[in-house]
Amino acid sequence: MTPQPLEPLQDAPSITADGQRTDQLIDGVVIRRLEPREDKRGELVELYRESWNLHPAPLVFSYMVTVRPGAIRGWAMHKLQDDRIIIVSGFFRWALFDNRPDSPTFQKLNVFTFSERNRVIFTIPANVIHGAQNIGTNEAIFINQPTRAYDPANPDKFRIAHGNPMIPFRFDDAPGW
């Protein structure tokens, strides 16, 4: 029998000619690139402006999170608040899973890679399960500006176990192509 050559699979398009993603975002997820303004002293990055119309709720609370190399934060979900996440430094892989039965994107999965070279602010609607992994070699940092202040007497934080078979994603998967 004559050996046959391997037939490699061609990648499907992932962006349009003008650089826009071709996959559907989960309903209510908004991503805005944060462009640095550089001069000889360094850079300035605007983190939020009301005029961007990113989210209609006012800013009421803000906190910073650091994530050690390889560490995973999640799975988590909020029932009352939306998150507004700002990538500050490091390299993150974020996974979002739409857990809202009435959503047009119910059970849709979005996976994003954001970093200090690709800074963004993005929204995570309530009842969307989410998690993040530091895929870099240094500590990574993000800021959250949720739509509700943290209530220590009744935290709006619900956790889902890693490896839950209902979520079609694993942070411990092997490196890609």
Tab-separated table of N, CA and C in Angstrom:
chain	number	residue	atom	x	y	z
A	1	MET	N	0.848	-1.183	0.000
A	1	MET	CA	0.000	0.000	0.000
A	1	MET	C	0.891	1.243	0.000
A	2	THR	N	0.616	2.165	-0.898
A	2	THR	CA	1.398	3.392	-1.015
A	2	THR	C	0.942	4.383	0.043
A	3	PRO	N	1.891	4.935	0.816
A	3	PRO	CA	1.493	5.944	1.815
A	3	PRO	C	0.854	7.158	1.145
A	4	GLN	N	-0.185	7.649	1.748
A	4	GLN	CA	-0.894	8.815	1.232
A	4	GLN	C	-0.447	10.056	2.000
A	5	PRO	N	-0.326	11.178	1.311
A	5	PRO	CA	0.061	12.412	2.022
A	5	PRO	C	-1.065	12.859	2.958
A	6	LEU	N	-0.675	13.504	4.033
A	6	LEU	CA	-1.658	14.074	4.948
A	6	LEU	C	-2.423	15.176	4.245
A	7	GLU	N	-3.689	15.290	4.516
A	7	GLU	CA	-4.534	16.348	3.978
A	7	GLU	C	-4.798	17.338	5.108
A	8	PRO	N	-4.016	18.421	5.201
A	8	PRO	CA	-4.234	19.379	6.284
A	8	PRO	C	-5.562	20.107	6.113
A	9	LEU	N	-6.141	20.519	7.239
A	9	LEU	CA	-7.407	21.248	7.227
A	9	LEU	C	-7.133	22.743	7.131
A	10	GLN	N	-7.823	23.421	6.244
A	10	GLN	CA	-7.677	24.853	6.100
A	10	GLN	C	-8.448	25.563	7.200
A	11	ASP	N	-7.843	26.606	7.760
A	11	ASP	CA	-8.521	27.418	8.764
A	11	ASP	C	-9.732	28.103	8.155
A	12	ALA	N	-10.785	28.197	8.945
A	12	ALA	CA	-11.938	29.000	8.550
A	12	ALA	C	-11.597	30.467	8.794
A	13	PRO	N	-12.173	31.396	8.047
A	13	PRO	CA	-11.901	32.814	8.306
A	13	PRO	C	-12.288	33.185	9.736
A	14	SER	N	-11.434	33.974	10.393
A	14	SER	CA	-11.733	34.413	11.763
A	14	SER	C	-11.913	35.925	11.858
A	15	ILE	N	-11.499	36.641	10.813
A	15	ILE	CA	-11.691	38.092	10.766
A	15	ILE	C	-12.104	38.488	9.355
A	16	THR	N	-12.749	39.655	9.275
A	16	THR	CA	-13.122	40.211	7.979
A	16	THR	C	-11.928	40.968	7.399
A	17	ALA	N	-12.078	41.439	6.176
A	17	ALA	CA	-10.993	42.189	5.536
A	17	ALA	C	-10.614	43.441	6.318
A	18	ASP	N	-11.569	44.022	7.068
A	18	ASP	CA	-11.255	45.220	7.858
A	18	ASP	C	-10.909	44.889	9.315
A	19	GLY	N	-10.657	43.598	9.609
A	19	GLY	CA	-10.158	43.219	10.925
A	19	GLY	C	-11.208	42.923	11.980
A	20	GLN	N	-12.488	42.877	11.615
A	20	GLN	CA	-13.543	42.578	12.584
A	20	GLN	C	-13.679	41.066	12.755
A	21	ARG	N	-14.024	40.633	13.979
A	21	ARG	CA	-14.238	39.215	14.255
A	21	ARG	C	-15.406	38.695	13.419
A	22	THR	N	-15.319	37.440	12.979
A	22	THR	CA	-16.419	36.850	12.223
A	22	THR	C	-17.375	36.056	13.106
A	23	ASP	N	-16.941	35.685	14.328
A	23	ASP	CA	-17.842	34.923	15.190
A	23	ASP	C	-18.804	35.850	15.924
A	24	GLN	N	-19.929	35.312	16.325
A	24	GLN	CA	-20.972	36.085	16.994
A	24	GLN	C	-20.605	36.287	18.464
A	25	LEU	N	-20.714	37.523	18.922
A	25	LEU	CA	-20.527	37.796	20.345
A	25	LEU	C	-21.782	37.408	21.110
A	26	ILE	N	-21.592	36.989	22.356
A	26	ILE	CA	-22.717	36.741	23.240
A	26	ILE	C	-23.517	38.023	23.356
A	27	ASP	N	-24.845	37.913	23.338
A	27	ASP	CA	-25.724	39.076	23.433
A	27	ASP	C	-25.393	39.892	24.684
A	28	GLY	N	-25.141	41.175	24.510
A	28	GLY	CA	-24.817	42.067	25.621
A	28	GLY	C	-23.335	42.257	25.861
A	29	VAL	N	-22.484	41.443	25.234
A	29	VAL	CA	-21.037	41.623	25.356
A	29	VAL	C	-20.623	42.728	24.387
A	30	VAL	N	-19.891	43.708	24.908
A	30	VAL	CA	-19.379	44.810	24.107
A	30	VAL	C	-17.875	44.878	24.341
A	31	ILE	N	-17.109	45.015	23.269
A	31	ILE	CA	-15.653	45.128	23.381
A	31	ILE	C	-15.233	46.439	22.743
A	32	ARG	N	-14.406	47.203	23.465
A	32	ARG	CA	-13.866	48.444	22.924
A	32	ARG	C	-12.359	48.437	23.133
A	33	ARG	N	-11.616	48.646	22.068
A	33	ARG	CA	-10.156	48.730	22.151
A	33	ARG	C	-9.777	49.996	22.889
A	34	LEU	N	-8.743	49.896	23.726
A	34	LEU	CA	-8.230	51.045	24.471
A	34	LEU	C	-6.880	51.421	23.870
A	35	GLU	N	-6.864	52.521	23.171
A	35	GLU	CA	-5.669	52.945	22.445
A	35	GLU	C	-4.754	53.784	23.337
A	36	PRO	N	-3.489	53.397	23.429
A	36	PRO	CA	-2.552	54.222	24.210
A	36	PRO	C	-2.170	55.485	23.445
A	37	ARG	N	-1.948	56.535	24.174
A	37	ARG	CA	-1.415	57.792	23.619
A	37	ARG	C	-0.002	57.909	24.174
A	38	GLU	N	0.975	57.796	23.300
A	38	GLU	CA	2.367	57.759	23.730
A	38	GLU	C	3.071	59.077	23.450
A	39	ASP	N	3.992	59.390	24.343
A	39	ASP	CA	4.949	60.456	24.095
A	39	ASP	C	6.262	60.041	24.737
A	40	LYS	N	7.232	60.952	24.801
A	40	LYS	CA	8.561	60.579	25.293
A	40	LYS	C	8.567	60.159	26.762
A	41	ARG	N	7.523	60.502	27.514
A	41	ARG	CA	7.458	60.155	28.936
A	41	ARG	C	6.856	58.789	29.189
A	42	GLY	N	6.093	58.258	28.228
A	42	GLY	CA	5.393	56.993	28.418
A	42	GLY	C	4.085	57.004	27.677
A	43	GLU	N	3.063	56.431	28.291
A	43	GLU	CA	1.770	56.383	27.626
A	43	GLU	C	0.639	56.684	28.596
A	44	LEU	N	-0.465	57.135	28.019
A	44	LEU	CA	-1.699	57.378	28.748
A	44	LEU	C	-2.781	56.578	28.037
A	45	VAL	N	-3.584	55.846	28.825
A	45	VAL	CA	-4.673	55.063	28.264
A	45	VAL	C	-5.956	55.449	28.986
A	46	GLU	N	-6.913	55.965	28.244
A	46	GLU	CA	-8.224	56.234	28.827
A	46	GLU	C	-8.895	54.901	29.105
A	47	LEU	N	-9.444	54.744	30.327
A	47	LEU	CA	-10.062	53.483	30.713
A	47	LEU	C	-11.573	53.482	30.526
A	48	TYR	N	-12.203	54.641	30.648
A	48	TYR	CA	-13.659	54.677	30.535
A	48	TYR	C	-14.112	56.096	30.267
A	49	ARG	N	-15.068	56.243	29.377
A	49	ARG	CA	-15.741	57.511	29.116
A	49	ARG	C	-17.220	57.221	28.950
A	50	GLU	N	-18.037	58.007	29.601
A	50	GLU	CA	-19.481	57.847	29.476
A	50	GLU	C	-19.911	57.991	28.018
A	51	SER	N	-19.258	58.874	27.274
A	51	SER	CA	-19.643	59.132	25.883
A	51	SER	C	-19.399	57.930	24.963
A	52	TRP	N	-18.641	56.921	25.404
A	52	TRP	CA	-18.447	55.721	24.596
A	52	TRP	C	-19.716	54.882	24.518
A	53	ASN	N	-20.677	55.130	25.419
A	53	ASN	CA	-21.923	54.352	25.454
A	53	ASN	C	-21.670	52.853	25.547
A	54	LEU	N	-20.659	52.492	26.325
A	54	LEU	CA	-20.325	51.093	26.528
A	54	LEU	C	-21.417	50.373	27.313
A	55	HIS	N	-21.933	51.066	28.327
A	55	HIS	CA	-22.958	50.481	29.196
A	55	HIS	C	-23.759	51.630	29.798
A	56	PRO	N	-25.082	51.482	29.919
A	56	PRO	CA	-25.885	52.601	30.410
A	56	PRO	C	-25.783	52.856	31.919
A	57	ALA	N	-25.341	51.878	32.703
A	57	ALA	CA	-25.291	52.053	34.162
A	57	ALA	C	-24.119	52.956	34.557
A	58	PRO	N	-24.303	53.772	35.598
A	58	PRO	CA	-23.210	54.641	36.054
A	58	PRO	C	-22.105	53.838	36.740
A	59	LEU	N	-20.938	54.439	36.853
A	59	LEU	CA	-19.853	53.810	37.608
A	59	LEU	C	-20.135	53.983	39.091
A	60	VAL	N	-20.170	52.858	39.831
A	60	VAL	CA	-20.482	52.901	41.256
A	60	VAL	C	-19.444	52.185	42.103
A	61	PHE	N	-18.542	51.440	41.472
A	61	PHE	CA	-17.594	50.620	42.207
A	61	PHE	C	-16.473	50.242	41.254
A	62	SER	N	-15.261	50.100	41.770
A	62	SER	CA	-14.127	49.735	40.939
A	62	SER	C	-13.120	48.981	41.787
A	63	TYR	N	-12.544	47.933	41.224
A	63	TYR	CA	-11.483	47.215	41.932
A	63	TYR	C	-10.505	46.598	40.938
A	64	MET	N	-9.297	46.301	41.443
A	64	MET	CA	-8.229	45.736	40.630
A	64	MET	C	-7.980	44.305	41.061
A	65	VAL	N	-7.681	43.430	40.103
A	65	VAL	CA	-7.394	42.029	40.365
A	65	VAL	C	-6.047	41.681	39.744
A	66	THR	N	-5.203	40.993	40.508
A	66	THR	CA	-3.962	40.467	39.952
A	66	THR	C	-4.099	38.955	39.836
A	67	VAL	N	-3.482	38.401	38.800
A	67	VAL	CA	-3.555	36.964	38.554
A	67	VAL	C	-2.128	36.474	38.294
A	68	ARG	N	-1.699	35.507	39.074
A	68	ARG	CA	-0.345	34.959	38.924
A	68	ARG	C	-0.246	34.116	37.654
A	69	PRO	N	0.970	33.955	37.105
A	69	PRO	CA	1.143	33.182	35.871
A	69	PRO	C	0.519	31.789	35.980
A	70	GLY	N	-0.279	31.438	34.987
A	70	GLY	CA	-0.932	30.139	34.929
A	70	GLY	C	-2.204	30.025	35.752
A	71	ALA	N	-2.445	30.962	36.660
A	71	ALA	CA	-3.613	30.876	37.536
A	71	ALA	C	-4.903	31.150	36.760
A	72	ILE	N	-5.997	30.577	37.275
A	72	ILE	CA	-7.319	30.711	36.671
A	72	ILE	C	-8.250	31.335	37.694
A	73	ARG	N	-9.007	32.327	37.270
A	73	ARG	CA	-10.068	32.917	38.098
A	73	ARG	C	-11.385	32.568	37.427
A	74	GLY	N	-12.198	31.798	38.091
A	74	GLY	CA	-13.473	31.379	37.533
A	74	GLY	C	-13.597	29.884	37.697
A	75	TRP	N	-14.677	29.381	37.337
A	75	TRP	CA	-15.878	29.940	36.763
A	75	TRP	C	-16.682	30.711	37.814
A	76	ALA	N	-17.236	31.840	37.375
A	76	ALA	CA	-18.057	32.662	38.251
A	76	ALA	C	-19.191	33.255	37.431
A	77	MET	N	-20.219	33.707	38.159
A	77	MET	CA	-21.371	34.327	37.522
A	77	MET	C	-22.005	35.282	38.527
A	78	HIS	N	-22.590	36.343	38.023
A	78	HIS	CA	-23.347	37.286	38.850
A	78	HIS	C	-24.795	37.260	38.379
A	79	LYS	N	-25.720	37.347	39.314
A	79	LYS	CA	-27.133	37.364	38.956
A	79	LYS	C	-27.673	38.779	38.818
A	80	LEU	N	-27.022	39.755	39.489
A	80	LEU	CA	-27.553	41.116	39.517
A	80	LEU	C	-26.679	42.132	38.786
A	81	GLN	N	-25.412	41.898	38.709
A	81	GLN	CA	-24.508	42.915	38.154
A	81	GLN	C	-23.947	42.500	36.809
A	82	ASP	N	-23.637	43.504	36.003
A	82	ASP	CA	-22.823	43.333	34.814
A	82	ASP	C	-21.410	43.750	35.199
A	83	ASP	N	-20.426	43.113	34.596
A	83	ASP	CA	-19.030	43.495	34.810
A	83	ASP	C	-18.553	44.335	33.629
A	84	ARG	N	-17.665	45.277	33.927
A	84	ARG	CA	-16.956	46.045	32.891
A	84	ARG	C	-15.480	45.844	33.200
A	85	ILE	N	-14.828	45.010	32.412
A	85	ILE	CA	-13.462	44.575	32.666
A	85	ILE	C	-12.498	45.377	31.792
A	86	ILE	N	-11.430	45.855	32.414
A	86	ILE	CA	-10.380	46.592	31.707
A	86	ILE	C	-9.079	45.815	31.858
A	87	ILE	N	-8.466	45.467	30.752
A	87	ILE	CA	-7.178	44.775	30.789
A	87	ILE	C	-6.086	45.827	30.968
A	88	VAL	N	-5.273	45.658	32.008
A	88	VAL	CA	-4.216	46.620	32.322
A	88	VAL	C	-2.859	46.097	31.886
A	89	SER	N	-2.488	44.902	32.362
A	89	SER	CA	-1.175	44.362	32.003
A	89	SER	C	-1.222	42.847	32.001
A	90	GLY	N	-0.270	42.254	31.320
A	90	GLY	CA	-0.190	40.803	31.238
A	90	GLY	C	-0.969	40.263	30.053
A	91	PHE	N	-1.140	38.938	30.066
A	91	PHE	CA	-1.756	38.223	28.949
A	91	PHE	C	-2.840	37.308	29.494
A	92	PHE	N	-4.068	37.537	29.048
A	92	PHE	CA	-5.228	36.808	29.545
A	92	PHE	C	-5.916	36.031	28.435
A	93	ARG	N	-6.487	34.895	28.819
A	93	ARG	CA	-7.472	34.199	27.997
A	93	ARG	C	-8.761	34.220	28.813
A	94	TRP	N	-9.804	34.800	28.242
A	94	TRP	CA	-11.119	34.900	28.880
A	94	TRP	C	-12.079	33.973	28.155
A	95	ALA	N	-12.919	33.283	28.909
A	95	ALA	CA	-13.981	32.470	28.334
A	95	ALA	C	-15.300	32.923	28.954
A	96	LEU	N	-16.309	33.128	28.111
A	96	LEU	CA	-17.646	33.543	28.540
A	96	LEU	C	-18.643	32.546	27.977
A	97	PHE	N	-19.575	32.109	28.829
A	97	PHE	CA	-20.591	31.143	28.419
A	97	PHE	C	-21.959	31.696	28.792
A	98	ASP	N	-22.818	31.856	27.792
A	98	ASP	CA	-24.139	32.454	28.000
A	98	ASP	C	-25.066	31.446	28.671
A	99	ASN	N	-25.436	31.735	29.915
A	99	ASN	CA	-26.263	30.845	30.735
A	99	ASN	C	-27.690	31.373	30.867
A	100	ARG	N	-28.108	32.274	29.966
A	100	ARG	CA	-29.423	32.914	30.054
A	100	ARG	C	-30.391	32.246	29.079
A	101	PRO	N	-31.350	31.457	29.585
A	101	PRO	CA	-32.265	30.731	28.688
A	101	PRO	C	-33.038	31.625	27.722
A	102	ASP	N	-33.308	32.867	28.090
A	102	ASP	CA	-34.065	33.763	27.218
A	102	ASP	C	-33.182	34.552	26.251
A	103	SER	N	-31.887	34.331	26.284
A	103	SER	CA	-30.951	35.077	25.437
A	103	SER	C	-30.923	34.501	24.022
A	104	PRO	N	-30.790	35.354	23.006
A	104	PRO	CA	-30.652	34.836	21.633
A	104	PRO	C	-29.335	34.082	21.427
A	105	THR	N	-28.399	34.221	22.373
A	105	THR	CA	-27.125	33.504	22.275
A	105	THR	C	-26.972	32.485	23.411
A	106	PHE	N	-28.088	31.972	23.925
A	106	PHE	CA	-28.072	30.967	24.991
A	106	PHE	C	-27.132	29.816	24.634
A	107	GLN	N	-26.258	29.478	25.569
A	107	GLN	CA	-25.251	28.421	25.476
A	107	GLN	C	-24.153	28.710	24.455
A	108	LYS	N	-24.035	29.962	24.031
A	108	LYS	CA	-22.930	30.372	23.156
A	108	LYS	C	-21.680	30.556	24.001
A	109	LEU	N	-20.547	30.161	23.472
A	109	LEU	CA	-19.249	30.333	24.113
A	109	LEU	C	-18.440	31.358	23.330
A	110	ASN	N	-17.854	32.319	24.030
A	110	ASN	CA	-16.878	33.241	23.436
A	110	ASN	C	-15.564	33.057	24.174
A	111	VAL	N	-14.460	33.001	23.428
A	111	VAL	CA	-13.127	32.926	24.016
A	111	VAL	C	-12.309	34.054	23.413
A	112	PHE	N	-11.653	34.825	24.270
A	112	PHE	CA	-10.877	35.987	23.839
A	112	PHE	C	-9.477	35.922	24.430
A	113	THR	N	-8.522	36.469	23.707
A	113	THR	CA	-7.187	36.702	24.254
A	113	THR	C	-6.974	38.209	24.238
A	114	PHE	N	-6.725	38.762	25.420
A	114	PHE	CA	-6.472	40.194	25.575
A	114	PHE	C	-5.166	40.351	26.341
A	115	SER	N	-4.474	41.449	26.080
A	115	SER	CA	-3.187	41.655	26.744
A	115	SER	C	-2.854	43.133	26.804
A	116	GLU	N	-1.703	43.407	27.393
A	116	GLU	CA	-1.199	44.773	27.445
A	116	GLU	C	-0.888	45.296	26.042
A	117	ARG	N	-0.776	44.411	25.068
A	117	ARG	CA	-0.587	44.821	23.676
A	117	ARG	C	-1.918	44.953	22.950
A	118	ASN	N	-2.992	44.526	23.590
A	118	ASN	CA	-4.331	44.504	22.994
A	118	ASN	C	-5.317	44.896	24.095
A	119	ARG	N	-5.115	46.073	24.677
A	119	ARG	CA	-5.944	46.500	25.803
A	119	ARG	C	-7.369	46.785	25.358
A	120	VAL	N	-8.303	46.370	26.204
A	120	VAL	CA	-9.719	46.572	25.917
A	120	VAL	C	-10.457	46.847	27.209
A	121	ILE	N	-11.651	47.373	27.062
A	121	ILE	CA	-12.665	47.318	28.101
A	121	ILE	C	-13.787	46.506	27.475
A	122	PHE	N	-14.327	45.561	28.241
A	122	PHE	CA	-15.419	44.753	27.711
A	122	PHE	C	-16.432	44.478	28.804
A	123	THR	N	-17.653	44.210	28.384
A	123	THR	CA	-18.737	43.972	29.321
A	123	THR	C	-19.066	42.488	29.379
A	124	ILE	N	-19.455	42.054	30.576
A	124	ILE	CA	-19.962	40.702	30.783
A	124	ILE	C	-21.331	40.858	31.441
A	125	PRO	N	-22.405	40.530	30.723
A	125	PRO	CA	-23.741	40.687	31.298
A	125	PRO	C	-23.988	39.733	32.469
A	126	ALA	N	-24.925	40.107	33.328
A	126	ALA	CA	-25.354	39.222	34.412
A	126	ALA	C	-25.780	37.878	33.832
A	127	ASN	N	-25.531	36.822	34.581
A	127	ASN	CA	-25.882	35.442	34.231
A	127	ASN	C	-25.071	34.862	33.082
A	128	VAL	N	-23.989	35.535	32.694
A	128	VAL	CA	-23.029	34.959	31.762
A	128	VAL	C	-21.870	34.430	32.614
A	129	ILE	N	-21.640	33.127	32.526
A	129	ILE	CA	-20.565	32.486	33.288
A	129	ILE	C	-19.244	32.884	32.647
A	130	HIS	N	-18.253	33.207	33.496
A	130	HIS	CA	-16.995	33.665	32.943
A	130	HIS	C	-15.801	33.233	33.791
A	131	GLY	N	-14.658	33.184	33.122
A	131	GLY	CA	-13.413	32.861	33.787
A	131	GLY	C	-12.260	33.431	32.988
A	132	ALA	N	-11.123	33.588	33.662
A	132	ALA	CA	-9.935	34.139	33.014
A	132	ALA	C	-8.714	33.376	33.482
A	133	GLN	N	-7.768	33.221	32.575
A	133	GLN	CA	-6.495	32.581	32.900
A	133	GLN	C	-5.360	33.492	32.474
A	134	ASN	N	-4.362	33.615	33.340
A	134	ASN	CA	-3.138	34.321	32.979
A	134	ASN	C	-2.315	33.355	32.133
A	135	ILE	N	-2.153	33.660	30.858
A	135	ILE	CA	-1.392	32.801	29.954
A	135	ILE	C	0.014	33.344	29.710
A	136	GLY	N	0.400	34.357	30.480
A	136	GLY	CA	1.727	34.929	30.359
A	136	GLY	C	2.682	34.385	31.408
A	137	THR	N	3.859	34.976	31.451
A	137	THR	CA	4.889	34.538	32.390
A	137	THR	C	5.049	35.488	33.574
A	138	ASN	N	4.338	36.596	33.556
A	138	ASN	CA	4.369	37.557	34.656
A	138	ASN	C	2.953	37.758	35.199
A	139	GLU	N	2.863	38.399	36.350
A	139	GLU	CA	1.555	38.718	36.915
A	139	GLU	C	0.746	39.532	35.909
A	140	ALA	N	-0.546	39.254	35.818
A	140	ALA	CA	-1.449	39.985	34.930
A	140	ALA	C	-2.458	40.735	35.789
A	141	ILE	N	-2.933	41.872	35.273
A	141	ILE	CA	-3.816	42.742	36.061
A	141	ILE	C	-5.008	43.168	35.217
A	142	PHE	N	-6.204	43.109	35.853
A	142	PHE	CA	-7.379	43.724	35.245
A	142	PHE	C	-8.122	44.523	36.305
A	143	ILE	N	-8.918	45.461	35.828
A	143	ILE	CA	-9.775	46.282	36.685
A	143	ILE	C	-11.213	45.936	36.333
A	144	ASN	N	-12.056	45.837	37.362
A	144	ASN	CA	-13.484	45.642	37.128
A	144	ASN	C	-14.227	46.865	37.649
A	145	GLN	N	-15.160	47.342	36.856
A	145	GLN	CA	-16.048	48.441	37.236
A	145	GLN	C	-17.484	47.934	37.102
A	146	PRO	N	-17.905	47.055	38.041
A	146	PRO	CA	-19.231	46.449	37.924
A	146	PRO	C	-20.348	47.470	38.117
A	147	THR	N	-21.534	47.071	37.724
A	147	THR	CA	-22.687	47.971	37.803
A	147	THR	C	-23.281	48.050	39.204
A	148	ARG	N	-22.783	47.237	40.137
A	148	ARG	CA	-23.225	47.274	41.531
A	148	ARG	C	-22.007	47.206	42.437
A	149	ALA	N	-22.059	47.906	43.545
A	149	ALA	CA	-20.995	47.808	44.535
A	149	ALA	C	-21.104	46.462	45.239
A	150	TYR	N	-19.967	45.945	45.669
A	150	TYR	CA	-19.928	44.675	46.385
A	150	TYR	C	-20.694	44.783	47.697
A	151	ASP	N	-21.529	43.800	47.976
A	151	ASP	CA	-22.299	43.741	49.213
A	151	ASP	C	-21.768	42.568	50.038
A	152	PRO	N	-20.950	42.844	51.077
A	152	PRO	CA	-20.357	41.738	51.841
A	152	PRO	C	-21.392	40.887	52.567
A	153	ALA	N	-22.582	41.424	52.859
A	153	ALA	CA	-23.622	40.655	53.536
A	153	ALA	C	-24.357	39.718	52.573
A	154	ASN	N	-24.315	40.021	51.283
A	154	ASN	CA	-25.026	39.216	50.298
A	154	ASN	C	-24.285	39.296	48.957
A	155	PRO	N	-23.126	38.641	48.847
A	155	PRO	CA	-22.328	38.762	47.622
A	155	PRO	C	-23.072	38.249	46.390
A	156	ASP	N	-23.023	39.030	45.330
A	156	ASP	CA	-23.603	38.621	44.044
A	156	ASP	C	-22.538	37.859	43.256
A	157	LYS	N	-22.072	36.773	43.817
A	157	LYS	CA	-21.030	35.957	43.185
A	157	LYS	C	-21.411	34.504	43.366
A	158	PHE	N	-21.529	33.819	42.247
A	158	PHE	CA	-21.900	32.414	42.238
A	158	PHE	C	-20.821	31.667	41.473
A	159	ARG	N	-20.367	30.553	42.024
A	159	ARG	CA	-19.248	29.814	41.440
A	159	ARG	C	-19.719	28.509	40.821
A	160	ILE	N	-19.030	28.122	39.773
A	160	ILE	CA	-19.300	26.876	39.062
A	160	ILE	C	-17.979	26.102	39.062
A	161	ALA	N	-18.026	24.811	39.337
A	161	ALA	CA	-16.810	23.999	39.431
A	161	ALA	C	-16.094	23.914	38.083
A	162	HIS	N	-14.759	23.908	38.147
A	162	HIS	CA	-13.965	23.646	36.941
A	162	HIS	C	-14.327	22.261	36.426
A	163	GLY	N	-14.333	22.098	35.133
A	163	GLY	CA	-14.647	20.802	34.544
A	163	GLY	C	-16.125	20.502	34.445
A	164	ASN	N	-16.984	21.484	34.727
A	164	ASN	CA	-18.424	21.259	34.611
A	164	ASN	C	-18.728	20.899	33.153
A	165	PRO	N	-19.360	19.746	32.921
A	165	PRO	CA	-19.589	19.305	31.540
A	165	PRO	C	-20.567	20.177	30.748
A	166	MET	N	-21.307	21.061	31.425
A	166	MET	CA	-22.241	21.944	30.719
A	166	MET	C	-21.516	23.078	29.992
A	167	ILE	N	-20.271	23.368	30.399
A	167	ILE	CA	-19.498	24.442	29.763
A	167	ILE	C	-18.510	23.800	28.793
A	168	PRO	N	-18.640	24.081	27.492
A	168	PRO	CA	-17.803	23.412	26.489
A	168	PRO	C	-16.418	24.054	26.344
A	169	PHE	N	-15.710	24.188	27.452
A	169	PHE	CA	-14.388	24.822	27.418
A	169	PHE	C	-13.586	24.344	28.617
A	170	ARG	N	-12.289	24.157	28.418
A	170	ARG	CA	-11.365	23.795	29.493
A	170	ARG	C	-10.157	24.726	29.440
A	171	PHE	N	-9.831	25.308	30.573
A	171	PHE	CA	-8.637	26.154	30.623
A	171	PHE	C	-7.358	25.326	30.586
A	172	ASP	N	-7.447	24.039	30.872
A	172	ASP	CA	-6.242	23.213	30.918
A	172	ASP	C	-5.968	22.507	29.589
A	173	ASP	N	-6.567	23.005	28.520
A	173	ASP	CA	-6.325	22.362	27.236
A	173	ASP	C	-4.878	22.595	26.787
A	174	ALA	N	-4.447	21.814	25.846
A	174	ALA	CA	-3.077	21.909	25.357
A	174	ALA	C	-2.896	23.194	24.545
A	175	PRO	N	-1.641	23.628	24.383
A	175	PRO	CA	-1.408	24.799	23.522
A	175	PRO	C	-1.973	24.576	22.125
A	176	GLY	N	-2.267	25.672	21.457
A	176	GLY	CA	-2.904	25.598	20.137
A	176	GLY	C	-1.947	25.229	19.036
A	177	TRP	N	-2.339	25.543	17.828
A	177	TRP	CA	-1.594	25.168	16.634
A	177	TRP	C	-0.193	25.672	16.677
